[in-house]
Amino acid sequence: MVAPGITGRTRPTKVKKQAAQQKRKRDDVDVEKLEQAVNDLDIKNGTFSDFTNLPLSDPTKQGLKACHFAVMTDVQRKAIPLALKGHDILGAAKTGSGKTLSFIIPVLENLYRLQHVGADAGLGALILSPTRELAIQIFDVLCKVGKHGHMFAAGLLIGGKSLEAERQALTRMNILVATPGRMLQHLSQTAAFSVDDLKMLVLDEADRILDMGFQRDVDAIVDYLPKDRQTLLFSATQSKKVSDLARLSLHDPEYVSVHAEDKSATPASLQQNYIICPVEEKLDTLWSFIQASKKSKILCFFSSAKVVRFVFESFRHMQPGIPLLHIHGRQKQGARLDTTAKFSSSKNSCLFATDVAARGLDFPAVDFVIQVDCPDDADTYIHRVGRTARYNREGRGVLFLTSSEEEGMLKRLEAKNVPVELINVRQKKRQSIKEQLQNQCFQDPALKYLGQKAFMTYVKSVYLQKDKEVFKLKEYDLEAFAASLGLPGTPRIKFLNDNNSRQKKQASRQTMELSESDEEEDTAKKTKTVRTKYDRMFERQNQDVFADHYKKLVRDRPDDLSAAADDFTGSATINAADDDFLSIKRRIPANDEEGDFGDDGDTSTTPGGRVVHITGASQPIVIDSNRREKLLQSKKKLTKLMDKGKRLVFDDDGIAREPYELKDEADFKAEGLPEVQRQKFIEEARAVVQIADVEDKATAKAKRKEKLRKRKERERGEAEVDGDDAGVELEDMGEDPLANFLADAQFTDEEDEVVEKTKKKEKKWFESDSEGDEQSSKKKRKKARRHVVEEPETLEDMETLAAGLLG
Ligand code: ADP
Ligand code: MG
């Protein structure tokens, strides 16, 4: 706390300080009373209709009053008392039924009663949300209710700011509202951030947070958190999956499901309809709908960000007469927040969105939710449509379905108790905007590009849908759809073509497999039901025509082949002809012919056919049919018949060696005591290293001598060119002084010493306690100093040089 004298704010600071102290004192009294009241709560028999019926702290009561929350909703009535008593909760209640307060109030209250307040208390409650927008909304509610006397430090952790800036504040927080990704980032990177004392974990839109997309992050976060904590899960589409409960280690959770017995899973005040609309008419219908509802607040859902952008940009150019907004995950955070704020405060506007806006967002007074692209599943439908008709208000949902989606989707919705009714679009009121879109795309290449992207992502999204009973890509008229976006042609979709060719490949492979398996069957089994192309060839009626034609074809061929063709009289030789069409890759000679099969290919005859030895196979192969003969022409099929190769691994030098495997323990023990074995290994290794070392030294020495010789030659040559004087000078000095020194230091008496020194050094490498270490190290140092001028060439030289420098 800063001294009052320094700030010059003596009075206010003092007053604040006193007030805080008084409050703290009053809190202590409060807490005991409250704790008692919560313990006395009779959940089964108690009647709770208003917030005032609950044992809540004064700051929370004031907060609720200030926000005009008086009567509890169903979910609040059931969940809050249980949560106050510390139970783990799985809360399921319809969209817009007040789930947020069902966890905000217990968070504030439970931490309050524990007096988990102040910078040193650490993080007490963590609330996770799947999207940033929802996290902000939850944080807003927390602040609105909590700002009337609570002293918790609460923070919003959703990214978008620098980690460093967040780090500073993070360690002082008591309550955090976060998105899983950012939370995990801090848990793993901010050292001072401790969650060891966490009391409560809340997952809003729990089913979404627990699904595949967040699985890794959430599991990692939960690993950091203490097991002994209270966990609250809320969603409109709550699942009771045992695996999820196990992941979160819930303790005997209470399942609070308020609307489970209701006829509908969606709010009663919500009117839900669907229309049948082929993909190519979607934009016309949407445009016409917007034109007819300019005085409304409309939220439209699409399958991808690219589609949202395209529809937003193209509709905007056509001046629809209603403010247009758009939101998707590829926008910057600022733009997203701007959009949500604008849409919240606007009276009539139209927001185009992806599913980032599908969950939890509480836009006031939305009149229509239009699902232009079919939702992934019934749960997504429920969340999307739940953006309207919130907290007992009216609202309408319209779902666009293509005729191929209708049956499947209705089935899914029915299973989830979602009542939707078919309505018709008044054809008279429907305008076509196809031409306008075409003109726009023609004039603006950027828009055309966007349209192409939108088309592709739409098709891709349908293609990737799991529920193939609803999404049948083949049923959509993609050409008409592309034209309806104003595109000059249908963009080529690579993965669809790939898929086709893959299917074709697979089909031909299947035929091959079938024909191969035929070969292996014995003749008795040949009464098979599957007909292959070979069967069809045998069954062919006009074989003579084929044979004549074939004869003509092969008449001018080399002898060996035309001979086979001349014999072409019956079915037995048809395969030979077939072989010819397939072009012979490699021919297996008859046993009396010269073998050209592989290097050491070898054949012999048996009563059942020929026996062929192929390279790489220990077992010979029996060739008893033409098909079998054909098999020998395929390298790929032959590899299957060869022996399996040995597994090798590459060592650090890139040399292939057999992988090292641990010996059997008994074998190992049989070879002697481990210590003896170790010594033996060291001796062997030392011998190898010594030999290698001497060799290395010799090569290094030879190299250096050669280098020196060359240099001397070069210098001598230069001296002769420079003139007689220089030559004299050199001769007078004997030789180049530097070269002289080097020669002395390196190559004369020193050389032997170097070898000797290495030996001593090796001792050090393998044996920890070498005698006379000190003496030798002194010598080494001396030598090292002399070596400073040398050019280190071997590892040894470098070591000596380094030792010299260090010494
Ligand atoms: P959910 O999370 O169930 O979809 P929210 O918590 O977002 O619903 O609440 C929906 C709307 O209902 C919000 O605008 C909220 O202010 C309002 N609301 C919630 N509880 C009450 C209450 N007890 N009294 C009045 N309005 C409430
Ligand atoms: Mg909610």
Coordinates of N, CA and C in Angstrom, one line a residue, residues 756-758 760-761 764 770-786 799-807:
E756 N 52.3 -40.3 -27.2 CA 52.4 -40.7 -25.8 C 51.3 -40.1 -25.0
K757 N 51.2 -38.8 -25.2 CA 50.2 -38.0 -24.5 C 48.8 -38.5 -24.7
T758 N 48.5 -38.9 -25.9 CA 47.2 -39.4 -26.2 C 46.9 -40.7 -25.4
K760 N 48.2 -41.5 -22.6 CA 47.9 -41.1 -21.2 C 46.4 -40.6 -21.1
K761 N 46.1 -39.8 -22.1 CA 44.8 -39.2 -22.1 C 43.7 -40.2 -22.2
K764 N 42.5 -41.6 -19.1 CA 41.6 -40.8 -18.4 C 40.2 -41.0 -18.9
S770 N 43.1 -42.2 -12.8 CA 44.5 -42.4 -13.4 C 45.5 -41.8 -12.4
E771 N 46.6 -42.5 -12.4 CA 47.7 -42.0 -11.5 C 48.5 -40.9 -12.2
G772 N 49.1 -40.1 -11.3 CA 49.9 -39.0 -11.8 C 49.2 -38.1 -12.7
D773 N 48.0 -37.9 -12.5 CA 47.2 -37.0 -13.3 C 47.7 -35.5 -13.3
E774 N 48.1 -35.1 -12.1 CA 48.6 -33.7 -12.0 C 49.8 -33.5 -12.9
Q775 N 50.7 -34.4 -12.7 CA 52.0 -34.3 -13.4 C 51.7 -34.2 -14.9
S776 N 51.0 -35.1 -15.4 CA 50.7 -35.1 -16.8 C 50.0 -33.9 -17.3
S777 N 49.1 -33.4 -16.5 CA 48.3 -32.3 -16.9 C 49.2 -31.0 -17.0
K778 N 50.2 -31.0 -16.0 CA 51.2 -29.8 -16.1 C 51.9 -29.9 -17.4
K779 N 52.4 -31.1 -17.7 CA 53.1 -31.3 -19.0 C 52.3 -30.9 -20.2
K780 N 51.0 -31.3 -20.1 CA 50.1 -31.1 -21.2 C 49.9 -29.6 -21.4
R781 N 49.8 -28.9 -20.2 CA 49.6 -27.5 -20.3 C 50.8 -26.8 -21.0
K782 N 52.0 -27.2 -20.6 CA 53.2 -26.7 -21.3 C 53.1 -26.9 -22.8
K783 N 52.8 -28.1 -23.1 CA 52.8 -28.5 -24.5 C 51.7 -27.7 -25.2
A784 N 50.6 -27.6 -24.5 CA 49.5 -26.9 -25.1 C 49.9 -25.5 -25.5
R785 N 50.6 -24.8 -24.6 CA 51.0 -23.5 -24.8 C 51.8 -23.4 -26.1
R786 N 52.6 -24.4 -26.3 CA 53.4 -24.4 -27.5 C 52.6 -24.7 -28.7
E799 N 41.5 -30.5 -28.5 CA 41.4 -30.6 -27.1 C 42.6 -30.0 -26.4
T800 N 43.8 -30.3 -26.9 CA 45.0 -29.7 -26.3 C 45.0 -28.2 -26.4
L801 N 44.6 -27.7 -27.5 CA 44.5 -26.3 -27.7 C 43.5 -25.7 -26.7
A802 N 42.4 -26.3 -26.6 CA 41.4 -25.8 -25.7 C 41.9 -25.8 -24.2
A803 N 42.5 -27.0 -23.9 CA 43.1 -27.1 -22.5 C 44.1 -26.0 -22.3
G804 N 44.9 -25.8 -23.3 CA 45.9 -24.7 -23.2 C 45.3 -23.4 -22.9
L805 N 44.3 -23.1 -23.7 CA 43.6 -21.8 -23.6 C 43.0 -21.6 -22.2
L806 N 42.4 -22.7 -21.8 CA 41.7 -22.7 -20.5 C 42.7 -22.6 -19.3
G807 N 43.8 -23.4 -19.5 CA 44.8 -23.4 -18.5 C 45.5 -22.1 -18.4

